[in-house]
Tab-separated table of C-alpha atoms in Angstrom:
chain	number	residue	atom	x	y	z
A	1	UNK	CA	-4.838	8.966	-18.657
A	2	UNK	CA	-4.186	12.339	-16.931
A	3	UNK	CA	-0.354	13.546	-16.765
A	4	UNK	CA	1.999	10.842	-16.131
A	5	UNK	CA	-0.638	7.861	-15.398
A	6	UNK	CA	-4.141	7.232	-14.221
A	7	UNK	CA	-6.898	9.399	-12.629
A	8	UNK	CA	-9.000	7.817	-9.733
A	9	UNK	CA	-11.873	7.367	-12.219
A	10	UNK	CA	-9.437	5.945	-14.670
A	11	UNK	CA	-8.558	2.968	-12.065
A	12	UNK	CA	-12.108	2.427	-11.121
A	13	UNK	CA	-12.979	2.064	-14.941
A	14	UNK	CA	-10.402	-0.877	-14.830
A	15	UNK	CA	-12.018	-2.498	-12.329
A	16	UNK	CA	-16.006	-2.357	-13.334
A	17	UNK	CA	-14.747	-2.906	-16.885
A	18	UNK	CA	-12.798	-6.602	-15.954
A	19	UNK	CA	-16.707	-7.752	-14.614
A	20	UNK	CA	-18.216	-6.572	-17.644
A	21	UNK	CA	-19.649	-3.390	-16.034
A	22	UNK	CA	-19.822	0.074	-17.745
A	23	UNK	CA	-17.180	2.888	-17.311
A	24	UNK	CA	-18.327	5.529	-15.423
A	25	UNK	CA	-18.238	9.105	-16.863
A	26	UNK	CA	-17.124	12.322	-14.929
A	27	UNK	CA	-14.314	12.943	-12.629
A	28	UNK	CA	-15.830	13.093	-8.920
A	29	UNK	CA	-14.777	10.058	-6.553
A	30	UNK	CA	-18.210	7.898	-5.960
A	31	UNK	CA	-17.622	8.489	-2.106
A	32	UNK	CA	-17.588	12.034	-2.765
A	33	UNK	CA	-20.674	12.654	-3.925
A	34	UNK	CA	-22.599	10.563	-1.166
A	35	UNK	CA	-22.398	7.168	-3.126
A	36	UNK	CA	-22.195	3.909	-0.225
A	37	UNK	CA	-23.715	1.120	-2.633
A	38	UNK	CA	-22.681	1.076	-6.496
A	39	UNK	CA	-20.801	-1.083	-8.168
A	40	UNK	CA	-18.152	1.869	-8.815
A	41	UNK	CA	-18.321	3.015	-5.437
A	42	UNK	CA	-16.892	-0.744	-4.321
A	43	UNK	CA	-14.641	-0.197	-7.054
A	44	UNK	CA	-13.787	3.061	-5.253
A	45	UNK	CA	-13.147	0.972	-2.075
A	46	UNK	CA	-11.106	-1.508	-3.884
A	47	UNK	CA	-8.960	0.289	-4.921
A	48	UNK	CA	-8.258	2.114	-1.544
A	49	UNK	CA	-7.655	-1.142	0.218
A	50	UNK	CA	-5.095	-2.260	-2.600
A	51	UNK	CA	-3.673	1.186	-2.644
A	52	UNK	CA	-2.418	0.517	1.205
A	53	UNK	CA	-1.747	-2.928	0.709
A	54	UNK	CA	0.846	-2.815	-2.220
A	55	UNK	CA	2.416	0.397	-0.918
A	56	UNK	CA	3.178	-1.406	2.541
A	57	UNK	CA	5.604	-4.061	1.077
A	58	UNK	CA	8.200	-0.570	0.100
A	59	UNK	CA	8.869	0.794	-3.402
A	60	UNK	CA	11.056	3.274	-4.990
A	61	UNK	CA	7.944	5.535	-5.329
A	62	UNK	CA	7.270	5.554	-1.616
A	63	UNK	CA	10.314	4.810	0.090
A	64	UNK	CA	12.921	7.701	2.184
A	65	UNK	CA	15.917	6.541	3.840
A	66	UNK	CA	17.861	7.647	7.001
A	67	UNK	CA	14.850	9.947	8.001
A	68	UNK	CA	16.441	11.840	10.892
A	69	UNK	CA	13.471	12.032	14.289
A	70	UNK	CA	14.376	13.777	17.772
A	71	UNK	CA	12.673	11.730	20.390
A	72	UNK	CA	10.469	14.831	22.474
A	73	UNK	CA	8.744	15.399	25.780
A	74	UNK	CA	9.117	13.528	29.214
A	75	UNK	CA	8.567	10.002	27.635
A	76	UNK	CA	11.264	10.461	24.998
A	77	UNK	CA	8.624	9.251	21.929
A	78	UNK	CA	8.948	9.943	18.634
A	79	UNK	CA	5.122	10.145	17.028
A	80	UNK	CA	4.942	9.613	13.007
A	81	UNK	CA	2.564	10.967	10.346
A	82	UNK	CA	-0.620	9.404	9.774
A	83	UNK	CA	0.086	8.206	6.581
A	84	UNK	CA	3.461	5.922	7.202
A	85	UNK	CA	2.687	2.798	6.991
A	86	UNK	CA	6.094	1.036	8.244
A	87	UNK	CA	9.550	1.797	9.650
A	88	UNK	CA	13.151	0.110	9.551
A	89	UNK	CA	15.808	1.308	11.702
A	90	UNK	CA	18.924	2.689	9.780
A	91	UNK	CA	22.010	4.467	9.672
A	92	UNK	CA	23.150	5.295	13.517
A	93	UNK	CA	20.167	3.457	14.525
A	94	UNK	CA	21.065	0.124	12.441
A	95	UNK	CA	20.486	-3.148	14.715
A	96	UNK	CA	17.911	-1.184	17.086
A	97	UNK	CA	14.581	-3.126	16.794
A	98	UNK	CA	12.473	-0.196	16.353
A	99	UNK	CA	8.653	-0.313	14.777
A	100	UNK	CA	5.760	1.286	14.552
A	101	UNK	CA	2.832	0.683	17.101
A	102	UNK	CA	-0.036	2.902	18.161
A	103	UNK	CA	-0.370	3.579	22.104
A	104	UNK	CA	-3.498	2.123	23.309
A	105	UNK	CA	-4.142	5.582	25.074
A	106	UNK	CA	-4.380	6.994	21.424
A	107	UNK	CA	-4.949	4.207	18.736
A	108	UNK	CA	-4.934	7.292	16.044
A	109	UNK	CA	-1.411	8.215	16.344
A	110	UNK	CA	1.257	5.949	14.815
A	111	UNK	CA	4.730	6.114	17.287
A	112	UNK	CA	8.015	4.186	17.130
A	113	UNK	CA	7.828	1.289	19.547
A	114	UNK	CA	11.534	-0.291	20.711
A	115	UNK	CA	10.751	-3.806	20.426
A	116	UNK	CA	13.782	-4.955	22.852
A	117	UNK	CA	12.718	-2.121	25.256
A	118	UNK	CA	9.349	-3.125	25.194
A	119	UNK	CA	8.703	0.824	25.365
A	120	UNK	CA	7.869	4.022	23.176
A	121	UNK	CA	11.013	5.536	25.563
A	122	UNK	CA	13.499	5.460	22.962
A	123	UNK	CA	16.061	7.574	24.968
A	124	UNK	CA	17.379	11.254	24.221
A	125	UNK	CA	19.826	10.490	20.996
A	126	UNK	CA	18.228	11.034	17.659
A	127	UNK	CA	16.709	8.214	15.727
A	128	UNK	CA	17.364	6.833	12.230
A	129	UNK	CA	14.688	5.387	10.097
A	130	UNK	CA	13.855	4.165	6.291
A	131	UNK	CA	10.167	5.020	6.365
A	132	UNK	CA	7.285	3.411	3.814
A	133	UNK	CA	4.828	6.217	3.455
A	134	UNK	CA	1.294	5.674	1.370
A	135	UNK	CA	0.879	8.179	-0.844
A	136	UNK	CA	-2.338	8.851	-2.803
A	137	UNK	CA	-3.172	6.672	-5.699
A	138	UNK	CA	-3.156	9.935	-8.460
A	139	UNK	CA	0.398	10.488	-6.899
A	140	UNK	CA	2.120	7.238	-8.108
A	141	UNK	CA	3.783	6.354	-11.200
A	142	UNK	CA	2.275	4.349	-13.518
A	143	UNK	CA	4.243	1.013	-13.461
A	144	UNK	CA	3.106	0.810	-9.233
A	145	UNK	CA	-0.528	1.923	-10.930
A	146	UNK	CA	-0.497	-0.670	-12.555
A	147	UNK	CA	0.803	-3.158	-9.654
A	148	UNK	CA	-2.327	-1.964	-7.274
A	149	UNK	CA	-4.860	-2.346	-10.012
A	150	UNK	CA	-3.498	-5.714	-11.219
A	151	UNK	CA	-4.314	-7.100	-7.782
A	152	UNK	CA	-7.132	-4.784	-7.047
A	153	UNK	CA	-8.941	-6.099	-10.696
A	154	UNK	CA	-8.154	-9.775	-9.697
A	155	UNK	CA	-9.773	-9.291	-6.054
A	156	UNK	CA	-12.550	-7.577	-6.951
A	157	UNK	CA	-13.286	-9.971	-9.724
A	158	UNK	CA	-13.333	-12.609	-7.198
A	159	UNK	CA	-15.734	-11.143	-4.949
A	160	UNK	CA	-18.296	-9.976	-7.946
A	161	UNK	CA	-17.955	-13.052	-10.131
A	162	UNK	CA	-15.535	-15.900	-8.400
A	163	UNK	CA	-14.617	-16.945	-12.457
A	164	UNK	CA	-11.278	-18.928	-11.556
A	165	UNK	CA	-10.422	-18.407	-15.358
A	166	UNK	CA	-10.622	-15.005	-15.144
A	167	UNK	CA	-8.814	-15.371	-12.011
A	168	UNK	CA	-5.657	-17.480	-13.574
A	169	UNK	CA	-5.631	-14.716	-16.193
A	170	UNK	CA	-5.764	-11.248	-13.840
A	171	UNK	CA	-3.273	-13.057	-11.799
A	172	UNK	CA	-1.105	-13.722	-14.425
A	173	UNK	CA	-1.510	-9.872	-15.443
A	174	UNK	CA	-0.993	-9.070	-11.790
A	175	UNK	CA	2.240	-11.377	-11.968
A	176	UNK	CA	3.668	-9.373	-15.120
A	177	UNK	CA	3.017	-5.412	-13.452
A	178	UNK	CA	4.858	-6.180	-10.747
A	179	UNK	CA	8.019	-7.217	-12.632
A	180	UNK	CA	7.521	-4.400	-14.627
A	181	UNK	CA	7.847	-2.387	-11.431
A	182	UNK	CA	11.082	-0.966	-10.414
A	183	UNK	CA	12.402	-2.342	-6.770
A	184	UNK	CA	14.236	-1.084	-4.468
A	185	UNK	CA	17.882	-1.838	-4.824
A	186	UNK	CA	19.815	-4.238	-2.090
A	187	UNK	CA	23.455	-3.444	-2.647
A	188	UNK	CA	23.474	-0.324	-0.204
A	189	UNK	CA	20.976	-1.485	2.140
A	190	UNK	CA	18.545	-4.495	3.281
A	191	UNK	CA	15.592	-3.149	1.144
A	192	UNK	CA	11.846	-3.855	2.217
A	193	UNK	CA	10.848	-4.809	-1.152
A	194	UNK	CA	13.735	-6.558	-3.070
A	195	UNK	CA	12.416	-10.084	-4.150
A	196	UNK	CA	10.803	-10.680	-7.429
A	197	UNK	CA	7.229	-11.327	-6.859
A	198	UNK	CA	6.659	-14.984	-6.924
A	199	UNK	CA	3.696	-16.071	-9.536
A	200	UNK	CA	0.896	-16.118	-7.130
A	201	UNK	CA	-1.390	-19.469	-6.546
A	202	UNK	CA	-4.770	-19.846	-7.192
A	203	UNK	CA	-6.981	-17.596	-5.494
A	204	UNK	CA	-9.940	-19.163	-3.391
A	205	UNK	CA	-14.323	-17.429	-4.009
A	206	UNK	CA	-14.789	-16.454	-1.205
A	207	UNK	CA	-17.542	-16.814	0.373
């Protein structure tokens, strides 16, 4: 590992390791040096998809709360960063069903949506949200590491190798990181991620 957890290489090494593969040496991304078809390039992409997809259900890690935004120009939006991947309304703003939706006009720019307006005209009053941003893999600690390469080694064993024993045992591994992971704490607040992760069924090949 480099500094507090793993390096992108690190993670992919996981991942081509639980098939049986062999580590790959170096420190450049696959992607990044014009790679579109190895095994550790998939990895690459694996671990990218996971990445997004654990860091959407909310942690600690990735979490701010009460995130002040001044709704601007004539339609009163409010546009967000590129990389949040969910909003919940809070503070002042606490009951208001507010979301996040891309315009059709421009599908590349994430803005709040009022869901009982039916509009991105959220009025003239500042907003109030808890945001979920995604922040990059190298960036995260290691205990939600190890929670996006426990599912990201299960899934890509699946598609390589569809071994349901291997299967019941990454997703028993997958199971254990993520109560190993710290939550998000409901006494203050309705967290997005307070549950403990229910032991997952039995995944399905696919095809």
């Amino acid at each position: 590992m480099a500094g507090p957890g793993y390096t992108f290489i690190e993670g992919i090494n996981e991942l081509v390791e639980a098939v049986g593969e062999f580590p790959m040496s170096g420190a450049t991304k696959p992607s990044a040096g014009g790679d579109t078809a190895s095994i550790y390039y998939l990895a690459e992409r694996h671990i990218d998809r996971w990445n997004t997809r654990v860091q959407h259900q909310g942690w600690p890690e990735n979490t701010d709360f009460s995130v002040a935004y001044t709704p601007g120009g004539v339609d009163n939006e409010v546009t967000l960063a590129s990389n949040v991947l969910k909003i919940r309304a809070a503070g002042p703003s606490d009951g208001r069903l507010l979301v996040l939706r891309v315009d059709t006009s421009d599908s590349n720019t994430p803005k709040v949506w009022d869901s009982a307006l039916a509009s991105f005209d959220l009025g003239s009053d500042t907003i109030y949200l808890d945001r979920v941003v995604e922040l990059a893999f190298e960036n995260c600690t290691p205990e939600l590491q190890d929670v996006i390469l426990a599912e990201a080694k299960a899934s890509f064993q699946l598609v390589r190798q569809g071994n349901m024993q291997m299967d019941s045992a990454l997703s028993a591994d997958s199971d254990r990181a993520g109560m190993r992971a710290a939550r998000l704490s409901g006494e203050a607040i309705q967290p997005f991620n307070a549950k403990p992760i229910v032991p997952q069924q039995q995944r399905t090949p696919q095809q």
